[in-house]
mmCIF file of C-alpha atoms in Angstrom:
data_model
loop_
_atom_site.group_PDB
_atom_site.id
_atom_site.type_symbol
_atom_site.label_atom_id
_atom_site.label_comp_id
_atom_site.label_asym_id
_atom_site.label_seq_id
_atom_site.Cartn_x
_atom_site.Cartn_y
_atom_site.Cartn_z
ATOM 1 C CA MET A 256 -27.461 18.303 -18.196
ATOM 2 C CA ARG A 257 -30.038 15.700 -18.321
ATOM 3 C CA SER A 258 -31.033 14.666 -21.791
ATOM 4 C CA HIS A 259 -34.705 14.555 -22.461
ATOM 5 C CA GLU A 260 -35.860 11.268 -23.832
ATOM 6 C CA PRO A 261 -38.533 11.553 -26.481
ATOM 7 C CA ARG A 262 -42.012 10.861 -25.195
ATOM 8 C CA SER A 263 -43.517 7.512 -26.186
ATOM 9 C CA THR A 264 -46.319 7.508 -28.724
ATOM 10 C CA SER A 265 -49.738 8.244 -27.265
ATOM 11 C CA SER A 266 -51.440 5.495 -25.324
ATOM 12 C CA CYS A 267 -54.470 3.729 -26.715
ATOM 13 C CA ALA A 268 -57.818 4.293 -25.056
ATOM 14 C CA ALA A 269 -57.482 1.065 -23.098
ATOM 15 C CA CYS A 270 -54.101 1.842 -21.613
ATOM 16 C CA LYS A 271 -55.199 5.389 -20.824
ATOM 17 C CA LEU A 272 -58.181 4.088 -18.880
ATOM 18 C CA LEU A 273 -56.131 1.394 -17.200
ATOM 19 C CA LYS A 274 -53.375 3.915 -16.506
ATOM 20 C CA ARG A 275 -50.589 1.829 -17.836
ATOM 21 C CA ARG A 276 -47.882 2.140 -20.414
ATOM 22 C CA CYS A 277 -49.069 1.312 -23.901
ATOM 23 C CA SER A 278 -46.519 -1.032 -25.406
ATOM 24 C CA PRO A 279 -45.957 -1.419 -29.168
ATOM 25 C CA THR A 280 -47.489 -4.887 -28.918
ATOM 26 C CA CYS A 281 -50.557 -3.770 -26.958
ATOM 27 C CA ILE A 282 -53.418 -5.996 -28.049
ATOM 28 C CA PHE A 283 -55.970 -3.248 -27.586
ATOM 29 C CA ALA A 284 -54.196 -0.480 -29.451
ATOM 30 C CA PRO A 285 -55.283 -1.315 -33.034
ATOM 31 C CA TYR A 286 -58.949 -1.412 -32.035
ATOM 32 C CA PHE A 287 -59.349 1.127 -29.256
ATOM 33 C CA ARG A 288 -57.833 4.363 -30.477
ATOM 34 C CA SER A 289 -57.198 7.183 -28.068
ATOM 35 C CA ASP A 290 -59.766 9.391 -29.814
ATOM 36 C CA GLU A 291 -62.564 6.922 -28.980
ATOM 37 C CA PRO A 292 -62.365 6.582 -25.210
ATOM 38 C CA LYS A 293 -66.010 5.680 -24.702
ATOM 39 C CA LYS A 294 -65.710 2.590 -26.890
ATOM 40 C CA PHE A 295 -63.297 0.886 -24.505
ATOM 41 C CA THR A 296 -65.038 2.252 -21.436
ATOM 42 C CA LYS A 297 -68.256 0.467 -22.412
ATOM 43 C CA VAL A 298 -66.526 -2.809 -23.160
ATOM 44 C CA HIS A 299 -64.482 -2.647 -19.977
ATOM 45 C CA LYS A 300 -67.547 -1.908 -17.900
ATOM 46 C CA VAL A 301 -69.420 -4.978 -19.149
ATOM 47 C CA PHE A 302 -66.724 -7.543 -19.871
ATOM 48 C CA GLY A 303 -63.606 -6.254 -18.152
ATOM 49 C CA ALA A 304 -60.297 -5.573 -19.854
ATOM 50 C CA SER A 305 -58.830 -8.916 -18.863
ATOM 51 C CA ASN A 306 -61.699 -10.891 -20.396
ATOM 52 C CA VAL A 307 -61.632 -8.800 -23.572
ATOM 53 C CA SER A 308 -57.916 -9.464 -23.881
ATOM 54 C CA LYS A 309 -58.460 -13.210 -23.464
ATOM 55 C CA ILE A 310 -61.186 -13.215 -26.123
ATOM 56 C CA LEU A 311 -59.020 -11.267 -28.573
ATOM 57 C CA ILE A 312 -56.001 -13.492 -28.034
ATOM 58 C CA GLU A 313 -58.083 -16.547 -28.890
ATOM 59 C CA VAL A 314 -59.263 -15.292 -32.282
ATOM 60 C CA PRO A 315 -57.114 -14.920 -35.415
ATOM 61 C CA GLU A 316 -55.742 -11.420 -35.907
ATOM 62 C CA GLU A 317 -57.732 -10.841 -39.091
ATOM 63 C CA GLN A 318 -60.943 -11.411 -37.145
ATOM 64 C CA ARG A 319 -60.155 -9.222 -34.167
ATOM 65 C CA GLU A 320 -61.726 -6.096 -35.574
ATOM 66 C CA ASP A 321 -65.043 -7.887 -36.079
ATOM 67 C CA THR A 322 -64.708 -9.339 -32.606
ATOM 68 C CA VAL A 323 -64.193 -5.903 -31.080
ATOM 69 C CA ASN A 324 -67.145 -4.489 -33.004
ATOM 70 C CA SER A 325 -69.445 -7.240 -31.798
ATOM 71 C CA LEU A 326 -68.206 -6.843 -28.216
ATOM 72 C CA VAL A 327 -68.866 -3.109 -28.393
ATOM 73 C CA TYR A 328 -72.337 -3.766 -29.746
ATOM 74 C CA GLU A 329 -73.105 -6.262 -26.992
ATOM 75 C CA ALA A 330 -71.735 -3.942 -24.331
ATOM 76 C CA GLU A 331 -73.839 -1.039 -25.605
ATOM 77 C CA ALA A 332 -76.928 -3.235 -25.671
ATOM 78 C CA ARG A 333 -76.269 -4.403 -22.117
ATOM 79 C CA LEU A 334 -75.710 -0.890 -20.821
ATOM 80 C CA ARG A 335 -78.888 0.287 -22.548
ATOM 81 C CA ASP A 336 -80.916 -2.669 -21.282
ATOM 82 C CA PRO A 337 -79.198 -4.204 -18.244
ATOM 83 C CA VAL A 338 -81.805 -6.945 -17.907
ATOM 84 C CA TYR A 339 -81.955 -8.358 -21.425
ATOM 85 C CA GLY A 340 -79.038 -6.840 -23.354
ATOM 86 C CA CYS A 341 -78.897 -8.225 -26.899
ATOM 87 C CA ILE A 342 -81.529 -10.801 -26.079
ATOM 88 C CA GLY A 343 -84.162 -8.077 -26.298
ATOM 89 C CA ALA A 344 -83.184 -7.379 -29.894
ATOM 90 C CA ILE A 345 -83.124 -11.095 -30.699
ATOM 91 C CA ALA A 346 -86.596 -11.593 -29.246
ATOM 92 C CA LEU A 347 -87.902 -8.654 -31.262
ATOM 93 C CA LEU A 348 -86.453 -10.076 -34.473
ATOM 94 C CA GLN A 349 -87.857 -13.508 -33.691
ATOM 95 C CA ARG A 350 -91.286 -12.041 -33.181
ATOM 96 C CA LYS A 351 -91.024 -10.183 -36.489
ATOM 97 C CA MET A 352 -89.936 -13.386 -38.206
ATOM 98 C CA ILE A 353 -92.927 -15.287 -36.837
ATOM 99 C CA GLU A 354 -95.285 -12.559 -38.034
ATOM 100 C CA LEU A 355 -93.704 -12.642 -41.487
ATOM 101 C CA GLN A 356 -93.977 -16.418 -41.652
ATOM 102 C CA HIS A 357 -97.654 -16.111 -40.783
ATOM 103 C CA ASP A 358 -98.273 -13.384 -43.373
ATOM 104 C CA LEU A 359 -96.400 -15.333 -46.042
ATOM 105 C CA ALA A 360 -98.358 -18.500 -45.360
ATOM 106 C CA LEU A 361 -101.622 -16.554 -45.636
ATOM 107 C CA ALA A 362 -100.495 -14.886 -48.847
ATOM 108 C CA ARG A 363 -99.471 -18.180 -50.409
ATOM 109 C CA ALA A 364 -102.760 -19.788 -49.447
ATOM 110 C CA ARG A 365 -104.582 -16.853 -50.976
ATOM 111 C CA LEU A 366 -102.535 -17.137 -54.140
ATOM 112 C CA ALA A 367 -103.273 -20.836 -54.323
ATOM 113 C CA ARG A 368 -106.990 -20.117 -54.059
ATOM 114 C CA TYR A 369 -106.806 -17.568 -56.865
ATOM 115 C CA ALA A 370 -104.795 -19.947 -58.983
ATOM 116 C CA ALA A 371 -107.269 -22.762 -58.370
ATOM 117 C CA ASN A 372 -110.194 -20.494 -59.282
ATOM 118 C CA TYR A 373 -108.366 -19.257 -62.346
ATOM 119 C CA SER A 374 -107.546 -22.740 -63.561
ATOM 120 C CA THR A 375 -111.211 -23.645 -63.630
ATOM 121 C CA GLY A 376 -111.925 -20.546 -65.718
ATOM 122 C CA VAL A 377 -109.812 -19.230 -68.623
ATOM 123 C CA ALA A 378 -107.305 -21.826 -69.657
ATOM 124 C CA GLY A 379 -103.889 -21.681 -71.277
ATOM 125 C CA THR A 380 -102.775 -18.082 -71.150
ATOM 126 C CA GLU A 381 -99.323 -16.721 -70.761
ATOM 127 C CA LEU A 382 -100.161 -15.995 -67.152
ATOM 128 C CA ASP A 383 -100.031 -19.696 -66.468
ATOM 129 C CA ARG A 384 -96.287 -19.597 -66.789
ATOM 130 C CA LEU A 385 -96.082 -16.923 -64.159
ATOM 131 C CA THR A 386 -98.371 -18.336 -61.512
ATOM 132 C CA MET A 387 -99.351 -21.894 -62.319
ATOM 133 C CA THR A 388 -95.835 -23.246 -62.372
ATOM 134 C CA GLY A 389 -95.261 -25.077 -59.165
ATOM 135 C CA LEU A 390 -98.854 -24.621 -58.002
ATOM 136 C CA GLY A 391 -98.680 -28.032 -56.504
ATOM 137 C CA GLU A 392 -95.539 -26.964 -54.721
ATOM 138 C CA PHE A 393 -97.323 -23.925 -53.353
ATOM 139 C CA LEU A 394 -100.141 -25.986 -51.948
ATOM 140 C CA VAL A 395 -97.720 -28.340 -50.283
ATOM 141 C CA ALA A 396 -95.553 -25.456 -49.136
ATOM 142 C CA CYS A 397 -98.460 -23.765 -47.396
ATOM 143 C CA GLY A 398 -98.906 -26.796 -45.270
ATOM 144 C CA GLY A 399 -95.236 -27.416 -44.625
ATOM 145 C CA PHE A 400 -94.188 -23.792 -44.687
ATOM 146 C CA MET A 401 -93.778 -23.241 -40.971
ATOM 147 C CA ASP A 402 -91.766 -26.432 -40.590
ATOM 148 C CA SER A 403 -89.396 -25.663 -43.455
ATOM 149 C CA PHE A 404 -88.732 -22.176 -42.210
ATOM 150 C CA ASN A 405 -88.014 -23.389 -38.720
ATOM 151 C CA GLN A 406 -85.697 -26.060 -40.014
ATOM 152 C CA SER A 407 -83.695 -23.577 -42.040
ATOM 153 C CA SER A 408 -82.653 -21.773 -38.893
ATOM 154 C CA SER A 409 -79.602 -23.322 -37.378
ATOM 155 C CA TYR A 410 -79.968 -21.472 -34.098
ATOM 156 C CA GLN A 411 -82.115 -22.822 -31.343
ATOM 157 C CA VAL A 412 -82.501 -19.669 -29.359
ATOM 158 C CA ASN A 413 -84.876 -21.154 -26.860
ATOM 159 C CA GLN A 414 -82.597 -23.892 -25.664
ATOM 160 C CA ASP A 415 -82.007 -22.347 -22.308
ATOM 161 C CA ALA A 416 -83.285 -18.812 -22.753
ATOM 162 C CA HIS A 417 -86.930 -18.006 -22.574
ATOM 163 C CA MET A 418 -88.814 -16.025 -25.194
ATOM 164 C CA TYR A 419 -88.616 -12.734 -23.443
ATOM 165 C CA ASP A 420 -91.832 -10.845 -23.048
ATOM 166 C CA LEU A 421 -91.397 -7.677 -25.038
ATOM 167 C CA THR A 422 -94.419 -6.086 -23.409
ATOM 168 C CA GLN A 423 -92.209 -5.569 -20.381
ATOM 169 C CA ILE A 424 -90.604 -2.191 -20.468
ATOM 170 C CA PRO A 425 -86.858 -2.642 -20.291
ATOM 171 C CA TYR A 426 -85.439 -1.540 -16.994
ATOM 172 C CA VAL A 427 -83.255 1.435 -17.773
ATOM 173 C CA TYR A 428 -80.986 3.083 -15.385
ATOM 174 C CA HIS A 429 -78.867 6.074 -16.042
ATOM 175 C CA ASP A 430 -75.288 5.179 -15.509
ATOM 176 C CA GLN A 431 -72.459 7.621 -15.488
ATOM 177 C CA LEU A 432 -69.555 6.391 -17.472
ATOM 178 C CA MET B 458 -67.806 -28.795 4.271
ATOM 179 C CA SER B 459 -68.402 -28.539 0.559
ATOM 180 C CA SER B 460 -72.089 -29.430 0.574
ATOM 181 C CA GLY B 461 -74.627 -26.663 0.034
ATOM 182 C CA ARG B 462 -72.336 -24.352 -1.956
ATOM 183 C CA CYS B 463 -73.830 -22.577 -4.945
ATOM 184 C CA ALA B 464 -72.205 -23.044 -8.347
ATOM 185 C CA ALA B 465 -70.443 -19.680 -8.081
ATOM 186 C CA CYS B 466 -68.828 -20.367 -4.725
ATOM 187 C CA ARG B 467 -67.930 -23.883 -5.753
ATOM 188 C CA TYR B 468 -66.234 -22.545 -8.893
ATOM 189 C CA LEU B 469 -64.482 -19.780 -6.980
ATOM 190 C CA ARG B 470 -63.550 -22.201 -4.210
ATOM 191 C CA ARG B 471 -64.902 -20.095 -1.433
ATOM 192 C CA ARG B 472 -67.289 -20.549 1.403
ATOM 193 C CA CYS B 473 -70.919 -20.054 0.415
ATOM 194 C CA THR B 474 -72.733 -18.101 3.103
ATOM 195 C CA GLN B 475 -76.461 -18.032 3.675
ATOM 196 C CA ASP B 476 -76.711 -14.557 2.195
ATOM 197 C CA CYS B 477 -74.476 -15.315 -0.799
ATOM 198 C CA PHE B 478 -75.530 -12.821 -3.451
ATOM 199 C CA LEU B 479 -75.037 -15.096 -6.456
ATOM 200 C CA SER B 480 -76.523 -18.312 -5.119
ATOM 201 C CA PRO B 481 -80.155 -17.610 -6.197
ATOM 202 C CA TYR B 482 -79.015 -17.180 -9.804
ATOM 203 C CA PHE B 483 -76.340 -19.871 -10.026
ATOM 204 C CA PRO B 484 -77.644 -22.960 -8.260
ATOM 205 C CA SER B 485 -75.329 -25.859 -7.560
ATOM 206 C CA ASN B 486 -77.150 -28.173 -9.960
ATOM 207 C CA ASN B 487 -75.913 -26.207 -13.003
ATOM 208 C CA PRO B 488 -72.172 -25.585 -12.681
ATOM 209 C CA GLN B 489 -71.816 -24.918 -16.400
ATOM 210 C CA ARG B 490 -74.009 -21.844 -16.094
ATOM 211 C CA PHE B 491 -71.654 -19.966 -13.808
ATOM 212 C CA ALA B 492 -68.558 -21.272 -15.547
ATOM 213 C CA SER B 493 -69.737 -19.793 -18.863
ATOM 214 C CA VAL B 494 -70.724 -16.462 -17.359
ATOM 215 C CA HIS B 495 -67.484 -16.224 -15.427
ATOM 216 C CA ARG B 496 -65.366 -16.879 -18.494
ATOM 217 C CA ILE B 497 -66.934 -14.030 -20.436
ATOM 218 C CA TYR B 498 -67.886 -11.463 -17.818
ATOM 219 C CA GLY B 499 -66.049 -12.396 -14.648
ATOM 220 C CA ALA B 500 -67.626 -12.869 -11.239
ATOM 221 C CA SER B 501 -67.052 -9.273 -10.218
ATOM 222 C CA ASN B 502 -68.759 -7.790 -13.294
ATOM 223 C CA VAL B 503 -71.684 -10.186 -13.011
ATOM 224 C CA THR B 504 -72.168 -9.246 -9.381
ATOM 225 C CA LYS B 505 -72.018 -5.530 -10.170
ATOM 226 C CA LEU B 506 -74.436 -5.887 -13.099
ATOM 227 C CA LEU B 507 -76.972 -7.802 -11.028
ATOM 228 C CA GLN B 508 -76.613 -5.596 -7.943
ATOM 229 C CA ARG B 509 -77.706 -2.564 -9.945
ATOM 230 C CA LEU B 510 -81.025 -4.181 -10.755
ATOM 231 C CA PRO B 511 -84.188 -4.572 -8.707
ATOM 232 C CA THR B 512 -84.385 -8.016 -7.114
ATOM 233 C CA HIS B 513 -87.310 -9.191 -9.221
ATOM 234 C CA LEU B 514 -85.371 -8.627 -12.465
ATOM 235 C CA ARG B 515 -82.098 -10.250 -11.499
ATOM 236 C CA SER B 516 -83.088 -13.759 -12.473
ATOM 237 C CA GLU B 517 -84.016 -12.692 -16.007
ATOM 238 C CA ALA B 518 -80.778 -10.750 -16.251
ATOM 239 C CA ALA B 519 -78.747 -13.777 -15.149
ATOM 240 C CA ASP B 520 -80.530 -15.868 -17.776
ATOM 241 C CA SER B 521 -79.715 -13.402 -20.522
ATOM 242 C CA LEU B 522 -76.093 -13.113 -19.381
ATOM 243 C CA TYR B 523 -75.791 -16.893 -19.526
ATOM 244 C CA PHE B 524 -77.301 -17.021 -23.003
ATOM 245 C CA GLU B 525 -74.972 -14.320 -24.307
ATOM 246 C CA ALA B 526 -71.984 -15.962 -22.669
ATOM 247 C CA GLN B 527 -72.852 -19.274 -24.323
ATOM 248 C CA CYS B 528 -73.176 -17.566 -27.711
ATOM 249 C CA ARG B 529 -69.786 -15.923 -27.246
ATOM 250 C CA LEU B 530 -68.122 -19.186 -26.239
ATOM 251 C CA GLU B 531 -69.544 -20.919 -29.299
ATOM 252 C CA ASP B 532 -68.675 -18.039 -31.622
ATOM 253 C CA PRO B 533 -65.838 -15.957 -30.135
ATOM 254 C CA VAL B 534 -65.881 -13.496 -33.055
ATOM 255 C CA TYR B 535 -69.555 -12.551 -33.262
ATOM 256 C CA GLY B 536 -71.215 -14.017 -30.184
ATOM 257 C CA CYS B 537 -74.966 -13.452 -30.151
ATOM 258 C CA VAL B 538 -74.538 -10.660 -32.695
ATOM 259 C CA GLY B 539 -74.112 -13.451 -35.248
ATOM 260 C CA LEU B 540 -77.606 -14.588 -34.381
ATOM 261 C CA ILE B 541 -78.904 -11.069 -34.936
ATOM 262 C CA PHE B 542 -77.250 -11.046 -38.385
ATOM 263 C CA LEU B 543 -78.832 -14.381 -39.232
ATOM 264 C CA LEU B 544 -82.299 -13.291 -38.160
ATOM 265 C CA GLN B 545 -82.016 -10.070 -40.136
ATOM 266 C CA GLN B 546 -81.066 -12.038 -43.247
ATOM 267 C CA GLN B 547 -83.997 -14.393 -42.755
ATOM 268 C CA ILE B 548 -86.357 -11.476 -42.268
ATOM 269 C CA HIS B 549 -85.065 -9.827 -45.434
ATOM 270 C CA SER B 550 -85.617 -13.032 -47.381
ATOM 271 C CA ALA B 551 -89.118 -13.511 -45.977
ATOM 272 C CA GLU B 552 -90.034 -9.899 -46.757
ATOM 273 C CA SER B 553 -88.878 -10.336 -50.345
ATOM 274 C CA GLN B 554 -90.919 -13.497 -50.726
ATOM 275 C CA LEU B 555 -93.960 -11.807 -49.223
ATOM 276 C CA ILE B 556 -93.718 -8.880 -51.602
ATOM 277 C CA LYS B 557 -93.327 -11.209 -54.554
ATOM 278 C CA THR B 558 -96.324 -13.289 -53.490
ATOM 279 C CA GLN B 559 -98.456 -10.187 -52.967
ATOM 280 C CA ALA B 560 -97.533 -9.027 -56.458
ATOM 281 C CA GLU B 561 -98.576 -12.373 -57.875
ATOM 282 C CA ILE B 562 -101.872 -12.111 -56.002
ATOM 283 C CA ALA B 563 -102.452 -8.706 -57.575
ATOM 284 C CA VAL B 564 -101.816 -10.180 -60.995
ATOM 285 C CA MET B 565 -104.149 -13.097 -60.375
ATOM 286 C CA LYS B 566 -106.810 -10.827 -58.976
ATOM 287 C CA SER B 567 -106.600 -8.585 -61.967
ATOM 288 C CA GLN B 568 -106.830 -11.497 -64.345
ATOM 289 C CA THR B 569 -109.787 -12.911 -62.481
ATOM 290 C CA GLN B 570 -111.633 -9.603 -62.605
ATOM 291 C CA HIS B 571 -110.650 -8.642 -66.165
ATOM 292 C CA PRO B 572 -109.966 -11.817 -68.107
ATOM 293 C CA GLN B 573 -109.946 -9.967 -71.469
ATOM 294 C CA THR B 574 -106.914 -7.757 -70.704
ATOM 295 C CA GLN B 575 -103.404 -8.694 -71.768
ATOM 296 C CA PRO B 576 -101.354 -10.631 -69.245
ATOM 297 C CA PHE B 577 -98.781 -8.901 -67.090
ATOM 298 C CA ARG B 578 -95.094 -9.373 -67.542
ATOM 299 C CA ALA B 579 -93.076 -9.553 -64.380
ATOM 300 C CA ILE B 580 -89.659 -7.956 -64.258
ATOM 301 C CA SER B 581 -87.880 -8.730 -61.062
ATOM 302 C CA GLY B 582 -85.167 -6.377 -59.907
ATOM 303 C CA SER B 583 -82.858 -6.602 -56.952
ATOM 304 C CA ASN B 584 -85.039 -4.640 -54.614
ATOM 305 C CA ASN B 585 -88.379 -4.211 -56.332
ATOM 306 C CA LEU B 586 -90.778 -6.054 -58.535
ATOM 307 C CA LEU B 587 -92.037 -4.167 -61.543
ATOM 308 C CA LEU B 588 -95.180 -5.370 -63.241
ATOM 309 C CA GLN B 589 -95.760 -3.897 -66.650
ATOM 310 C CA GLN B 590 -98.884 -4.387 -68.669
ATOM 311 C CA SER B 591 -97.789 -5.061 -72.195
ATOM 312 C CA ASP B 592 -100.329 -2.937 -74.087
ATOM 313 C CA ASN B 593 -100.536 0.124 -71.954
ATOM 314 C CA ASP B 594 -98.391 2.098 -69.609
ATOM 315 C CA ALA B 595 -100.108 1.102 -66.405
ATOM 316 C CA ASN B 596 -97.357 -0.006 -64.060
ATOM 317 C CA LEU B 597 -97.580 -1.545 -60.671
ATOM 318 C CA ILE B 598 -94.422 -1.048 -58.758
ATOM 319 C CA PHE B 599 -93.829 -2.753 -55.470
ATOM 320 C CA SER B 600 -90.768 -1.646 -53.654
ATOM 321 C CA ASN B 601 -89.096 -3.738 -51.063
ATOM 322 C CA GLN B 602 -89.115 -1.927 -47.761
ATOM 323 C CA VAL B 603 -86.201 -3.681 -46.197
ATOM 324 C CA SER B 604 -85.459 -3.036 -42.622
ATOM 325 C CA SER B 605 -81.789 -2.502 -42.180
ATOM 326 C CA GLY B 606 -79.412 -1.863 -39.378
ATOM 327 C CA PHE B 607 -79.492 -3.087 -35.827
ATOM 328 C CA ILE B 608 -82.441 -2.399 -33.656
#
């Protein structure tokens, strides 16, 4: 009588999709559980299992979960918007940042005008501590505001990428996973 | 003959035909561009991604793939998602500063219009700025509408 060997533990989502045996040392298994098949499907579709494996091997183990999450996010963005992927989101945030910088500069200039008008009127109230402190800094900051904000960003997103025109409707196609 | 090969065919060490699909998007004068994209996506995936798109959008798509690949090579853990995090933090900071400045404008405006009233006392919380007039219960509360989450 043939003895029945116990079945191996269930394959991870990656090995199920790739139709291979899921070993105990499978690099995908901790991050692509069998109950989340779509997660690996998306990543495999955009990056390919081999490339994902290479990326994961290169990062420390304690950072692999974050790596997988960011890969999943990028893959989802690329599947949703095959032309721009994450770059669409980045361009949108950049635009919002520029608008905020503009609004903040206007607000600070307005505040400086109020403060200047106030200082020529009633003198020496408690309000001075709240708004007059650093008035000179405000006036200088309004002029150098845009420069200082740009310098604080360590990313130069327009090195090789263009500022994508968000008025263009993203090209969306319906893909069947 | 090796002359005239696009960056993709040169990298893949294959003959570059006249109708090579990748050559318009990976010219020979920028070998780094295809090398980066190939390392992250692979030639096959790049070809499939671009083939699904209308011709007039493929160049933009190749540009964005290159940018994302570069981000991932520089930061293998977060890639361009790290840039999204950074921008969101900067936006949050700018929004907070804007709200604070607008509150200060309201105070100044009030003082300019009603110089006889008591001054306001500003109490800054983590997510909102509460302005309380010391002699009455009139409160101006500005809450910080912070955008959160990915777009």
